[in-house]
Short mmCIF file of C-alpha atoms in Angstrom, two decimals:
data_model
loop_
_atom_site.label_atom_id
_atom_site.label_comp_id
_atom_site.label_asym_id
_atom_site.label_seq_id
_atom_site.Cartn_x
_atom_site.Cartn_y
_atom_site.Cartn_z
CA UNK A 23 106.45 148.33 107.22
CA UNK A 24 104.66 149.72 103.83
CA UNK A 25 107.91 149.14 101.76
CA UNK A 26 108.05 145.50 103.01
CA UNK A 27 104.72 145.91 101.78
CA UNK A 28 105.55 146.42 98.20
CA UNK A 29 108.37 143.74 98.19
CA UNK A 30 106.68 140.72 96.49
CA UNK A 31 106.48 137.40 99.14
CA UNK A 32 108.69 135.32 96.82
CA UNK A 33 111.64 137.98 96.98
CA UNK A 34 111.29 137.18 101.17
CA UNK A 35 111.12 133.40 100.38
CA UNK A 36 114.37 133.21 98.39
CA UNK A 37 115.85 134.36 101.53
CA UNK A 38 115.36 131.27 103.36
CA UNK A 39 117.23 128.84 101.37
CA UNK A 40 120.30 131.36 101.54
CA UNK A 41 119.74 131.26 104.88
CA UNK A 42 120.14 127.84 105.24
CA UNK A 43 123.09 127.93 103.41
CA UNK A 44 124.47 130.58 105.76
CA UNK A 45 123.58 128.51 108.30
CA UNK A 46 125.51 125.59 106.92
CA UNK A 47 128.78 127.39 106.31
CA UNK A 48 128.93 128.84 109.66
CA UNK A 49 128.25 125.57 110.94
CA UNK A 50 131.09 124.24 109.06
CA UNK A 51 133.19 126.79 109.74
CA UNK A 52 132.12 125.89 113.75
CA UNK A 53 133.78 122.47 113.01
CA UNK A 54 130.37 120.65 112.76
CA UNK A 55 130.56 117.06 110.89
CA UNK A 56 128.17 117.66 107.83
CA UNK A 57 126.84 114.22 108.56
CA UNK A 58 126.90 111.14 110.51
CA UNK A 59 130.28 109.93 110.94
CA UNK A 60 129.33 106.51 110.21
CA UNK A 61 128.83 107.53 106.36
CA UNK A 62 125.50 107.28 106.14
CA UNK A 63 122.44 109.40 105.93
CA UNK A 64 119.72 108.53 107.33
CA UNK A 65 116.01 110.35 106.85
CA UNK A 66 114.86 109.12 110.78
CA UNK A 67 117.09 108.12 113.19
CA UNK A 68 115.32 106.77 116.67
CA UNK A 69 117.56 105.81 119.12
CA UNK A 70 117.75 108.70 121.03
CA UNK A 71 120.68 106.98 123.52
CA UNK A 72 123.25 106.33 120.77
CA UNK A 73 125.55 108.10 118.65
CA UNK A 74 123.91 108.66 115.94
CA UNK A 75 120.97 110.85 117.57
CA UNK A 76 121.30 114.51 116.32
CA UNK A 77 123.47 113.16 113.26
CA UNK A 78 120.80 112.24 110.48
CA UNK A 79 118.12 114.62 109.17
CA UNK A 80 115.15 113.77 111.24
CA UNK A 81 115.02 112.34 115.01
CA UNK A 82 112.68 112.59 118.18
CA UNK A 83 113.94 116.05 118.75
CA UNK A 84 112.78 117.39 115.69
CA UNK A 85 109.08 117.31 116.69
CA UNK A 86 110.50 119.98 119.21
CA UNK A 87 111.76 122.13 116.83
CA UNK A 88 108.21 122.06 115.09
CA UNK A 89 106.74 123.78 118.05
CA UNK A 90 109.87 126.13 118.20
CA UNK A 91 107.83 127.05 114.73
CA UNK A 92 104.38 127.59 116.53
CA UNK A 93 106.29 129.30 119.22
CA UNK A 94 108.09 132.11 116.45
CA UNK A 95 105.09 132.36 114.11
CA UNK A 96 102.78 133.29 117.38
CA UNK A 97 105.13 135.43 118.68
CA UNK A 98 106.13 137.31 115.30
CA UNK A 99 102.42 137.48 114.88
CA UNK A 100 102.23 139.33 118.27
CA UNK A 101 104.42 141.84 117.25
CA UNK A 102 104.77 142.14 113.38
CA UNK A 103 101.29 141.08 112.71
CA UNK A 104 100.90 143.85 110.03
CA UNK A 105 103.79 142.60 108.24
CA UNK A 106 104.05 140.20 105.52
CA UNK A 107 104.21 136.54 106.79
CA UNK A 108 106.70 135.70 103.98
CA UNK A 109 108.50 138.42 106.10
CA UNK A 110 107.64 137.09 109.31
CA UNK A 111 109.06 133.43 108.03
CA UNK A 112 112.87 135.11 107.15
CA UNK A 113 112.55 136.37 110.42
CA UNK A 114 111.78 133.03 112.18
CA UNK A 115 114.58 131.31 109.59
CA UNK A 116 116.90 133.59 110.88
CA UNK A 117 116.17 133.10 115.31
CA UNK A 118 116.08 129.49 114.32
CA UNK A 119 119.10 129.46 112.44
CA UNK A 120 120.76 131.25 114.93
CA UNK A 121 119.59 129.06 117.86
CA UNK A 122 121.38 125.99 116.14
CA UNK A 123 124.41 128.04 115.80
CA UNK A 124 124.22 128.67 119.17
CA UNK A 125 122.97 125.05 120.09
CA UNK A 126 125.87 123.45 118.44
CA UNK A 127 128.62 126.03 120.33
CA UNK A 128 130.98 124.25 123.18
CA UNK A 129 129.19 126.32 126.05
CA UNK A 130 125.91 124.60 124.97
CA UNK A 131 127.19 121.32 123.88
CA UNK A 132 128.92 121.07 127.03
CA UNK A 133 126.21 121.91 129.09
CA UNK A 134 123.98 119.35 127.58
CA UNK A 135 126.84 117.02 128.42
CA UNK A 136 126.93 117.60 131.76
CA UNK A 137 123.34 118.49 133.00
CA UNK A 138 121.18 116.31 130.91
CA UNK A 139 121.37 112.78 129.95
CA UNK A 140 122.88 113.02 126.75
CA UNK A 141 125.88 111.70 127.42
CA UNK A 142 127.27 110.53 124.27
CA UNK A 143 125.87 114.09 122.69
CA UNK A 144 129.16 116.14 120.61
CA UNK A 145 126.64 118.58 118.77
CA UNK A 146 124.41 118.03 115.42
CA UNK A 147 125.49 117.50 111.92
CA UNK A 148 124.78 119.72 109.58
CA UNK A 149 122.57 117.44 107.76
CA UNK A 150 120.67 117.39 111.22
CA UNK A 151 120.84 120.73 112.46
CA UNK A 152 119.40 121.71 108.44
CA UNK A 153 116.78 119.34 109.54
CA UNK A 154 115.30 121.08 112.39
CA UNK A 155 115.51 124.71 110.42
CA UNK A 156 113.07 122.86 108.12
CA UNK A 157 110.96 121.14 110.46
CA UNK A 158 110.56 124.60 112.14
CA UNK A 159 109.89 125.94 108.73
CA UNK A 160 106.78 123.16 108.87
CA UNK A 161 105.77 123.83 112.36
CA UNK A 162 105.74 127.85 111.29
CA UNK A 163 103.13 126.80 108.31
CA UNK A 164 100.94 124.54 110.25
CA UNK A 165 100.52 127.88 112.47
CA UNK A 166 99.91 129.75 109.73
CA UNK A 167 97.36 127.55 108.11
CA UNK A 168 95.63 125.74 111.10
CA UNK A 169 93.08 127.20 113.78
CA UNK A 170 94.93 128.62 116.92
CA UNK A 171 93.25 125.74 118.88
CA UNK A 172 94.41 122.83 116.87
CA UNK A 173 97.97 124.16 116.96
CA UNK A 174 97.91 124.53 120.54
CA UNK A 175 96.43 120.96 120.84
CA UNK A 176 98.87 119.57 118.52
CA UNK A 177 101.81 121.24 121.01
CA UNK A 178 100.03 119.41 123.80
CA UNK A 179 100.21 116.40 122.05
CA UNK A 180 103.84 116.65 120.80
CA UNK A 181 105.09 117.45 124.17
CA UNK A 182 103.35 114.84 126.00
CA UNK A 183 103.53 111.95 123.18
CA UNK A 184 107.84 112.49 123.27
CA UNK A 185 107.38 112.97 127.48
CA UNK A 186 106.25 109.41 127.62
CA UNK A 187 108.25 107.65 124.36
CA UNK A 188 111.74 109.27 125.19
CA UNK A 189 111.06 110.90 128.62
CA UNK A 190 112.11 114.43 126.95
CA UNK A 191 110.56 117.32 124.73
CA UNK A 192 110.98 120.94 124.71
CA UNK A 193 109.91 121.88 128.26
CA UNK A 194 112.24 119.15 129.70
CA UNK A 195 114.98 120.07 127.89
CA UNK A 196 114.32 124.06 128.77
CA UNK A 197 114.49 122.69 132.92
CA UNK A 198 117.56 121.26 132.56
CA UNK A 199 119.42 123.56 130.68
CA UNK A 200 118.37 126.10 133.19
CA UNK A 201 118.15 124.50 136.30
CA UNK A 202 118.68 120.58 135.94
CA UNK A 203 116.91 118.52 138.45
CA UNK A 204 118.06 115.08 139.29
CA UNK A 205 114.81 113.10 139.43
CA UNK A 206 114.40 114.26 136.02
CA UNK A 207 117.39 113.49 134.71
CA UNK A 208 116.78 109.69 136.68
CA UNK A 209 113.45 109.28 134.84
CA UNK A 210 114.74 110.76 131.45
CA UNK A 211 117.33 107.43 131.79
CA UNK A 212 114.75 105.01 131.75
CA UNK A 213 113.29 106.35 128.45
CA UNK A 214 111.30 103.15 126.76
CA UNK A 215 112.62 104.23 123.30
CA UNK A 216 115.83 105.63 124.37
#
């Protein structure tokens, strides 16, 4: 890693919004609406049972793909901690981006369809699948810059606050992709803000 040593952080950073922009084409190219097909564009969207969830740039899942940030920058630390983090940020750009590729492909979509409760779910826009590359982007730097506690704590928090507002978050949704349960699935219907 001494030559991506010498490579100044900024040359790293200019990877990410060409990234993005990868990440966008493909996602195009995928057939992906680039936004909500009810013409608008929204900054938050809330209803998570509704059409519109996943379409507009920021939503409840997003606060999940924060911690996919935490997640990546802890476990690029673990095993590129000598490298730079500008480095270690491409790198996380890059498993995120390809997760949404991979989030927004039939196999997954349809699987969401049919073992969770979103029902009405036909994939992300681009606008909102841009969205949670950037909110992972902020969940990587709060990881960077914050004591290890008070990103674990703010994890906690995340998962618990979404657990009890939309009966979902990232641990819920990793169970029933895997192995769906139906009492879950029962209680994740009766979400208060769903």
């Amino acid at each position: 890693m001494t030559c991506a040593r010498r490579i100044p952080p900024s040359a790293f950073l200019l990877a990410v919004p060409a990234i993005l922009a990868l990440q966008a084409l493909l996602l195009w190219a995928m057939g992906r609406v680039p936004m909500c097909t009810c013409g608008t564009i929204k900054l938050w969207h809330g209803v998570v049972h509704s059409t519109e969830n996943s379409q507009h740039i920021l939503d409840w899942y997003s606060f999940t793909h924060v911690i996919h940030g935490f997640l990546l920058y802890f476990l690029l630390w673990l095993v590129m901690r000598r490298s730079p983090v500008a480095l270690r940020l491409v790198i996380a750009v890059l498993i995120e981006g390809a997760w949404e590729l991979l989030e927004n492909s039939d196999m997954i979509i349809n699987r969401y369809r049919a073992e969770t409760i979103s029902f009405d779910y036909f994939g992300d826009s681009i606008v909102n699948s841009i969205g949670d590359t950037v909110t992972m982007i902020s969940g990587f730097a709060l990881a960077f810059l914050l004591p290890t506690w008070s990103v674990v704590a703010l994890a906690v928090a995340i998962e618990i606050a979404l657990a009890y507002l939309i009966h979902d978050n990232l641990t819920l949704n990793v169970i029933m992709i895997l192995h769906p349960v139906e009492a879950i699935k029962a209680w994740q219907a009766t979400a208060p803000l769903g």
